[in-house]
mmCIF file of C-alpha atoms in Angstrom:
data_model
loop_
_atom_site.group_PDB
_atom_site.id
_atom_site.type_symbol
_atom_site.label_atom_id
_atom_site.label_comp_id
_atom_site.label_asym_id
_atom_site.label_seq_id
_atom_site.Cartn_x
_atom_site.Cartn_y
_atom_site.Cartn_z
ATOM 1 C CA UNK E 1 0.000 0.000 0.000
ATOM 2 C CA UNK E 2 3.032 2.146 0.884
ATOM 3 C CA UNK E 3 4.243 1.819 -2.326
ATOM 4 C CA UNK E 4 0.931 2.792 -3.802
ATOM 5 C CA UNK E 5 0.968 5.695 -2.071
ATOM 6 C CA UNK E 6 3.910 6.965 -2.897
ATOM 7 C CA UNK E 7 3.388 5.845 -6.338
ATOM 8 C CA UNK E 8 0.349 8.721 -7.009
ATOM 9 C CA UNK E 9 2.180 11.181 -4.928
ATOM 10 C CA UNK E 10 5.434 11.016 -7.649
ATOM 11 C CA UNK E 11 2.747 11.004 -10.573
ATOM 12 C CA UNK E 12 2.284 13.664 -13.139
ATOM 13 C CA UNK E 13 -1.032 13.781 -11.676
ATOM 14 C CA UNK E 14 0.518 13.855 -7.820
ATOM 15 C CA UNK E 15 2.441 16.248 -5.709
ATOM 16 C CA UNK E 16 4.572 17.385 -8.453
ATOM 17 C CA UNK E 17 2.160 18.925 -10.959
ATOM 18 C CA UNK E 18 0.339 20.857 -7.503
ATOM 19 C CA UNK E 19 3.641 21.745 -6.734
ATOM 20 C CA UNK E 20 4.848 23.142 -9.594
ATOM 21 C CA UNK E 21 1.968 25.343 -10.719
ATOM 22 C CA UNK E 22 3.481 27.449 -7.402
ATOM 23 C CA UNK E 23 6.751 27.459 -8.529
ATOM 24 C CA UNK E 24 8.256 24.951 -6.473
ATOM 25 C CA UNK E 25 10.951 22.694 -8.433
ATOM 26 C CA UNK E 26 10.146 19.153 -7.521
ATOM 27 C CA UNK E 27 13.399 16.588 -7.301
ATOM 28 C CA UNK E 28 12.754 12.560 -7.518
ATOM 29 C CA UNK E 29 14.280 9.442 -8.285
ATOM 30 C CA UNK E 30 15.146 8.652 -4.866
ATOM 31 C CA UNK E 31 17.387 5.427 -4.346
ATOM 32 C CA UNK E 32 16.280 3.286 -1.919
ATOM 33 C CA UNK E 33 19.192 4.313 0.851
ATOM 34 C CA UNK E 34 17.535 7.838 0.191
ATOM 35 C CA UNK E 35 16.220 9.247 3.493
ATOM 36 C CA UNK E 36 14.179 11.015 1.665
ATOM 37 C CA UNK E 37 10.856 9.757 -1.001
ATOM 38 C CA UNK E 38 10.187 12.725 -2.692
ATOM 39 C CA UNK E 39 12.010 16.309 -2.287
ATOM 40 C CA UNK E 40 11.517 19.852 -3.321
ATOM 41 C CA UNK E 41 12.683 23.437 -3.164
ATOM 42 C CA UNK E 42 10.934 26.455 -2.081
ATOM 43 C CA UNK E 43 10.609 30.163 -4.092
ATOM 44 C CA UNK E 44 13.345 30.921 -0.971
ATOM 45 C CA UNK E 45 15.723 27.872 -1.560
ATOM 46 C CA UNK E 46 14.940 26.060 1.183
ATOM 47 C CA UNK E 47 15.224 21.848 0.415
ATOM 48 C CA UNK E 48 12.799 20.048 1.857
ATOM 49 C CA UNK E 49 13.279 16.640 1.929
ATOM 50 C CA UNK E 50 9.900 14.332 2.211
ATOM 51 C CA UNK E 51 9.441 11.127 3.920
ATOM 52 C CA UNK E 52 6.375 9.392 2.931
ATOM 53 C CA UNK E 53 4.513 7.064 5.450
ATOM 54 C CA UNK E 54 1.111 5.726 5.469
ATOM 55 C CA UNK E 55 -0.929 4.159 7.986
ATOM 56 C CA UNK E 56 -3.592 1.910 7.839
ATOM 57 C CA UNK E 57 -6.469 2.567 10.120
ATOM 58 C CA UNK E 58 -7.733 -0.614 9.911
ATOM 59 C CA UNK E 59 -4.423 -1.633 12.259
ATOM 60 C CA UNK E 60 -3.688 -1.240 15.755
ATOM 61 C CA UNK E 61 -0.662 -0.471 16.103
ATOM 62 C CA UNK E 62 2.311 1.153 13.455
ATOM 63 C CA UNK E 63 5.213 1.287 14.733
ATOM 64 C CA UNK E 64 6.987 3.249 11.413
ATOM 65 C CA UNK E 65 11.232 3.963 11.088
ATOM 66 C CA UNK E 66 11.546 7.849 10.475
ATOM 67 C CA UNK E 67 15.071 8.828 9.723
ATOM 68 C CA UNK E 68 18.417 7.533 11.693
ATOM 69 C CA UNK E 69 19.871 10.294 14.076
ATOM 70 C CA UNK E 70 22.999 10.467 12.074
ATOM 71 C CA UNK E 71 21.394 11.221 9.112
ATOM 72 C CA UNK E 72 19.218 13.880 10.419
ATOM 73 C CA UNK E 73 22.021 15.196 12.699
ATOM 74 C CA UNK E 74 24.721 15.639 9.601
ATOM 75 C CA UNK E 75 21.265 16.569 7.245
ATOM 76 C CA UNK E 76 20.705 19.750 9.410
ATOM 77 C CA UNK E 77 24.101 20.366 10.125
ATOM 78 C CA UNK E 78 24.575 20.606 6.380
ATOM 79 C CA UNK E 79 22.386 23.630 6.028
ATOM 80 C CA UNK E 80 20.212 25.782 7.813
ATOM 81 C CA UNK E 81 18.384 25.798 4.895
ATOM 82 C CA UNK E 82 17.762 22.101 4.789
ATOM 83 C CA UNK E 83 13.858 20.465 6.575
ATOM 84 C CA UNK E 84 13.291 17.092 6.746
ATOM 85 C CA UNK E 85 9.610 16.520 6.887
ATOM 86 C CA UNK E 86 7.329 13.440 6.723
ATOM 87 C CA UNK E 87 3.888 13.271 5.337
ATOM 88 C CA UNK E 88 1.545 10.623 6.580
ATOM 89 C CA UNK E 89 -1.045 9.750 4.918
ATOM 90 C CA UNK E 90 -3.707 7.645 6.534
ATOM 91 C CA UNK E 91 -6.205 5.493 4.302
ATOM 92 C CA UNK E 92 -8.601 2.262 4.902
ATOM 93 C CA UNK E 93 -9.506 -0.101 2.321
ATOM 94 C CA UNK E 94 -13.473 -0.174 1.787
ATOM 95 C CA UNK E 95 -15.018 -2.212 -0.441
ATOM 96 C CA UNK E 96 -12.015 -3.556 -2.640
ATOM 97 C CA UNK E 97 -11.058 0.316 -2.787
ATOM 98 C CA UNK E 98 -8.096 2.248 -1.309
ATOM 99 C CA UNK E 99 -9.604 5.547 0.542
ATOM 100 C CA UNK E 100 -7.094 8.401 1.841
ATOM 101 C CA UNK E 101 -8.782 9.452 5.114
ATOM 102 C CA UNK E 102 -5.850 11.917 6.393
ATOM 103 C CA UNK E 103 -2.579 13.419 5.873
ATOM 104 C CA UNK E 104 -0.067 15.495 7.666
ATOM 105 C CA UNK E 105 2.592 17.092 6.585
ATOM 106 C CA UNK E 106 5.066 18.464 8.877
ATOM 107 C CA UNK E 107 8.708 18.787 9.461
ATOM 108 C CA UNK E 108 10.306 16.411 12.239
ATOM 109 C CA UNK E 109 10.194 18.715 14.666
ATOM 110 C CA UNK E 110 6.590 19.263 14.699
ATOM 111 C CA UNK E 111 6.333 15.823 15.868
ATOM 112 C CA UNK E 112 6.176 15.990 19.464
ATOM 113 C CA UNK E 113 9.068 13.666 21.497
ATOM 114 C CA UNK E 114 5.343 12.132 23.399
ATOM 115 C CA UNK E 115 4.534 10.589 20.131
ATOM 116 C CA UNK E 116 8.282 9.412 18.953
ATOM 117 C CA UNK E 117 10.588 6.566 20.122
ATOM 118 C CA UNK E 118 14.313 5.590 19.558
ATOM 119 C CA UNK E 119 14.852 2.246 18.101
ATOM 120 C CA UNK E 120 18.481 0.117 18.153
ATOM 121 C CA UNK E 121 19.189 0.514 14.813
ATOM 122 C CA UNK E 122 23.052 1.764 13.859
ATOM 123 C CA UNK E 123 22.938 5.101 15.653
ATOM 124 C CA UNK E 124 19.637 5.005 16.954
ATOM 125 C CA UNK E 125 16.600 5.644 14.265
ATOM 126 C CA UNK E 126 13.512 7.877 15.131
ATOM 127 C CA UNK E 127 10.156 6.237 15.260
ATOM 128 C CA UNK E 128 6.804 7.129 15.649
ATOM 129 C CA UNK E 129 5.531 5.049 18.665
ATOM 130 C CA UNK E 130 2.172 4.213 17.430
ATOM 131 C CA UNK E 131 0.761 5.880 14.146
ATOM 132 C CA UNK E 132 -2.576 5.812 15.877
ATOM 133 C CA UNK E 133 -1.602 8.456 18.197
ATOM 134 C CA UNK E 134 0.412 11.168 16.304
ATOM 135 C CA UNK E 135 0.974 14.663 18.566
ATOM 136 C CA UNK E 136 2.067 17.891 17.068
ATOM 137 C CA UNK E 137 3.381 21.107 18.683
ATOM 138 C CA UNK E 138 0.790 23.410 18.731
ATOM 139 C CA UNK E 139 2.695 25.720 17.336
ATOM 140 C CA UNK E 140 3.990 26.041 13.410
ATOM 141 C CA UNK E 141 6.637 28.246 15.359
ATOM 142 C CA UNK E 142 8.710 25.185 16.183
ATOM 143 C CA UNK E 143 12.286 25.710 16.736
ATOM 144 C CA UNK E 144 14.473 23.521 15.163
ATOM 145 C CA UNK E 145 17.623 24.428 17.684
ATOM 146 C CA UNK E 146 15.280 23.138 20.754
ATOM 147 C CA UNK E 147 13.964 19.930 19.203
ATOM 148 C CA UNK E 148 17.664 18.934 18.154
ATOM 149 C CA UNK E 149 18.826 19.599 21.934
ATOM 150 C CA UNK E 150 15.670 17.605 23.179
ATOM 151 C CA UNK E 151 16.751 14.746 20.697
ATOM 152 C CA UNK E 152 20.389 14.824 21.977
ATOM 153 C CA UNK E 153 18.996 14.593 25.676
ATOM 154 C CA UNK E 154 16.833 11.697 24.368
ATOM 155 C CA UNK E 155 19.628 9.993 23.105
ATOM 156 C CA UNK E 156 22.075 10.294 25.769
ATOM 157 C CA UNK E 157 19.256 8.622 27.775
ATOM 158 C CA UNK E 158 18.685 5.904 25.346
ATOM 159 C CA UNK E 159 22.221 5.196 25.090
ATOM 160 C CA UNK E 160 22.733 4.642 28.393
ATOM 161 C CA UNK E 161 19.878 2.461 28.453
ATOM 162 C CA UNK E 162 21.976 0.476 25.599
ATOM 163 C CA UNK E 163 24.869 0.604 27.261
ATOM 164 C CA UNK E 164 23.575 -1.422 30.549
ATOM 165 C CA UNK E 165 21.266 -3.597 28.229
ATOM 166 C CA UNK E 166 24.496 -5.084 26.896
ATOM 167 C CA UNK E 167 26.163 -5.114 30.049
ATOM 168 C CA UNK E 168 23.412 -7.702 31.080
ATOM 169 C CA UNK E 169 23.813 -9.376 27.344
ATOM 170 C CA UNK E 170 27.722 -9.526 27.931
ATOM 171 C CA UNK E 171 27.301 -11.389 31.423
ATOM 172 C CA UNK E 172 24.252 -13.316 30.858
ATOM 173 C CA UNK E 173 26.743 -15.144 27.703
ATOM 174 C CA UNK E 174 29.758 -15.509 29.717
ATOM 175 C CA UNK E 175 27.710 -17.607 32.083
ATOM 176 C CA UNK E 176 26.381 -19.828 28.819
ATOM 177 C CA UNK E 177 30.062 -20.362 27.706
ATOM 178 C CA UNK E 178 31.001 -20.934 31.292
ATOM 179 C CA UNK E 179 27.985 -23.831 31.431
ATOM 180 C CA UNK E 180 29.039 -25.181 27.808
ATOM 181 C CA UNK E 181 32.463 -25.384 28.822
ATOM 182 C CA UNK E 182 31.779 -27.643 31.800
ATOM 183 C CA UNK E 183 30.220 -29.975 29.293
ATOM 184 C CA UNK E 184 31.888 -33.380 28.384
ATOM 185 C CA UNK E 185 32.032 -33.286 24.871
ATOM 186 C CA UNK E 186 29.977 -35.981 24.738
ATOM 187 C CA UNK E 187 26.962 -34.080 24.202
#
């Protein structure tokens, strides 16, 4: 369905062609190690590179990957100039048909840390906890300088987390080599 999705959004009849007629250049052709689906720039030159998700509401729980904290980290670092946004759009499939219900569109850090995760993947990767329950700033005012310091406090929590998790992994395996190598090797 994702792929569907996505599919209309990069179609002459999709985001590009609304896009466009205000004079924003649409890019595309995305590889798959792309963090971004789809990207454009703005009359003032900002890049805005778009993560597509959708979300079926006929599930309980989505648990989608948003961008790894490296990527988003040297992304913004690049240039001030640079958002990284996702836009979810929800659907449900009624009779046969696909439906689009929703959609937001908003830059990461519109996405409020009560709605987003860290997952143990390479660096760490953003997730949305449960695409049932999305929260947004209330603000379009968001400040990119206090979400990035939030994230770093989130991570040096989460890493610490890691960091005793495999303490218990390390210790937990040296007492399963020290019961295999008590075996005869009979067994």
């Amino acid at each position: 369905m994702g792929d569907a999705v996505q599919a209309f959004l990069g179609s002459e009849k999709g985001l590009a062609c609304i896009l466009e007629k205000q004079g924003i250049t649409v890019e595309g052709d995305f590889t798959r190690r792309s963090m971004e689906d789809l990207a454009f720039k703005d009359l003032n030159g900002k890049y805005y590179a778009m993560d597509v998700k959708t979300h079926n509401l006929d599930t309980n729980f989505n648990m989608p990957n948003l961008i790894s904290v490296k990527r988003l980290a040297q992304f913004y670092r690049r240039d001030d100039n640079n958002v990284f946004c996702i836009l979810i759009v929800s659907y449900k499939v009624e009779d046969g048909r696909l439906v689009y219900k929703d959609c937001h569109f908003k830059p990461i850090e519109a996405f409020h840390w009560d709605c987003l995760t860290l997952g143990a993947l390479g660096w760490g990767q953003i997730q949305i906890a449960n695409a049932n329950r999305l929260l947004f700033h209330e603000s379009d005012d968001i400040r990119r300088k206090r979400w990035m310091i939030e994230l770093c406090d989130h991570l040096q929590t989460y890493y610490e987390e890691e960091i005793t998790k495999i303490g218990e992994r390390k210790s937990w395996f040296a007492e399963t080599k020290g019961y295999w190598s008590g075996k005869s090797d009979a067994t």
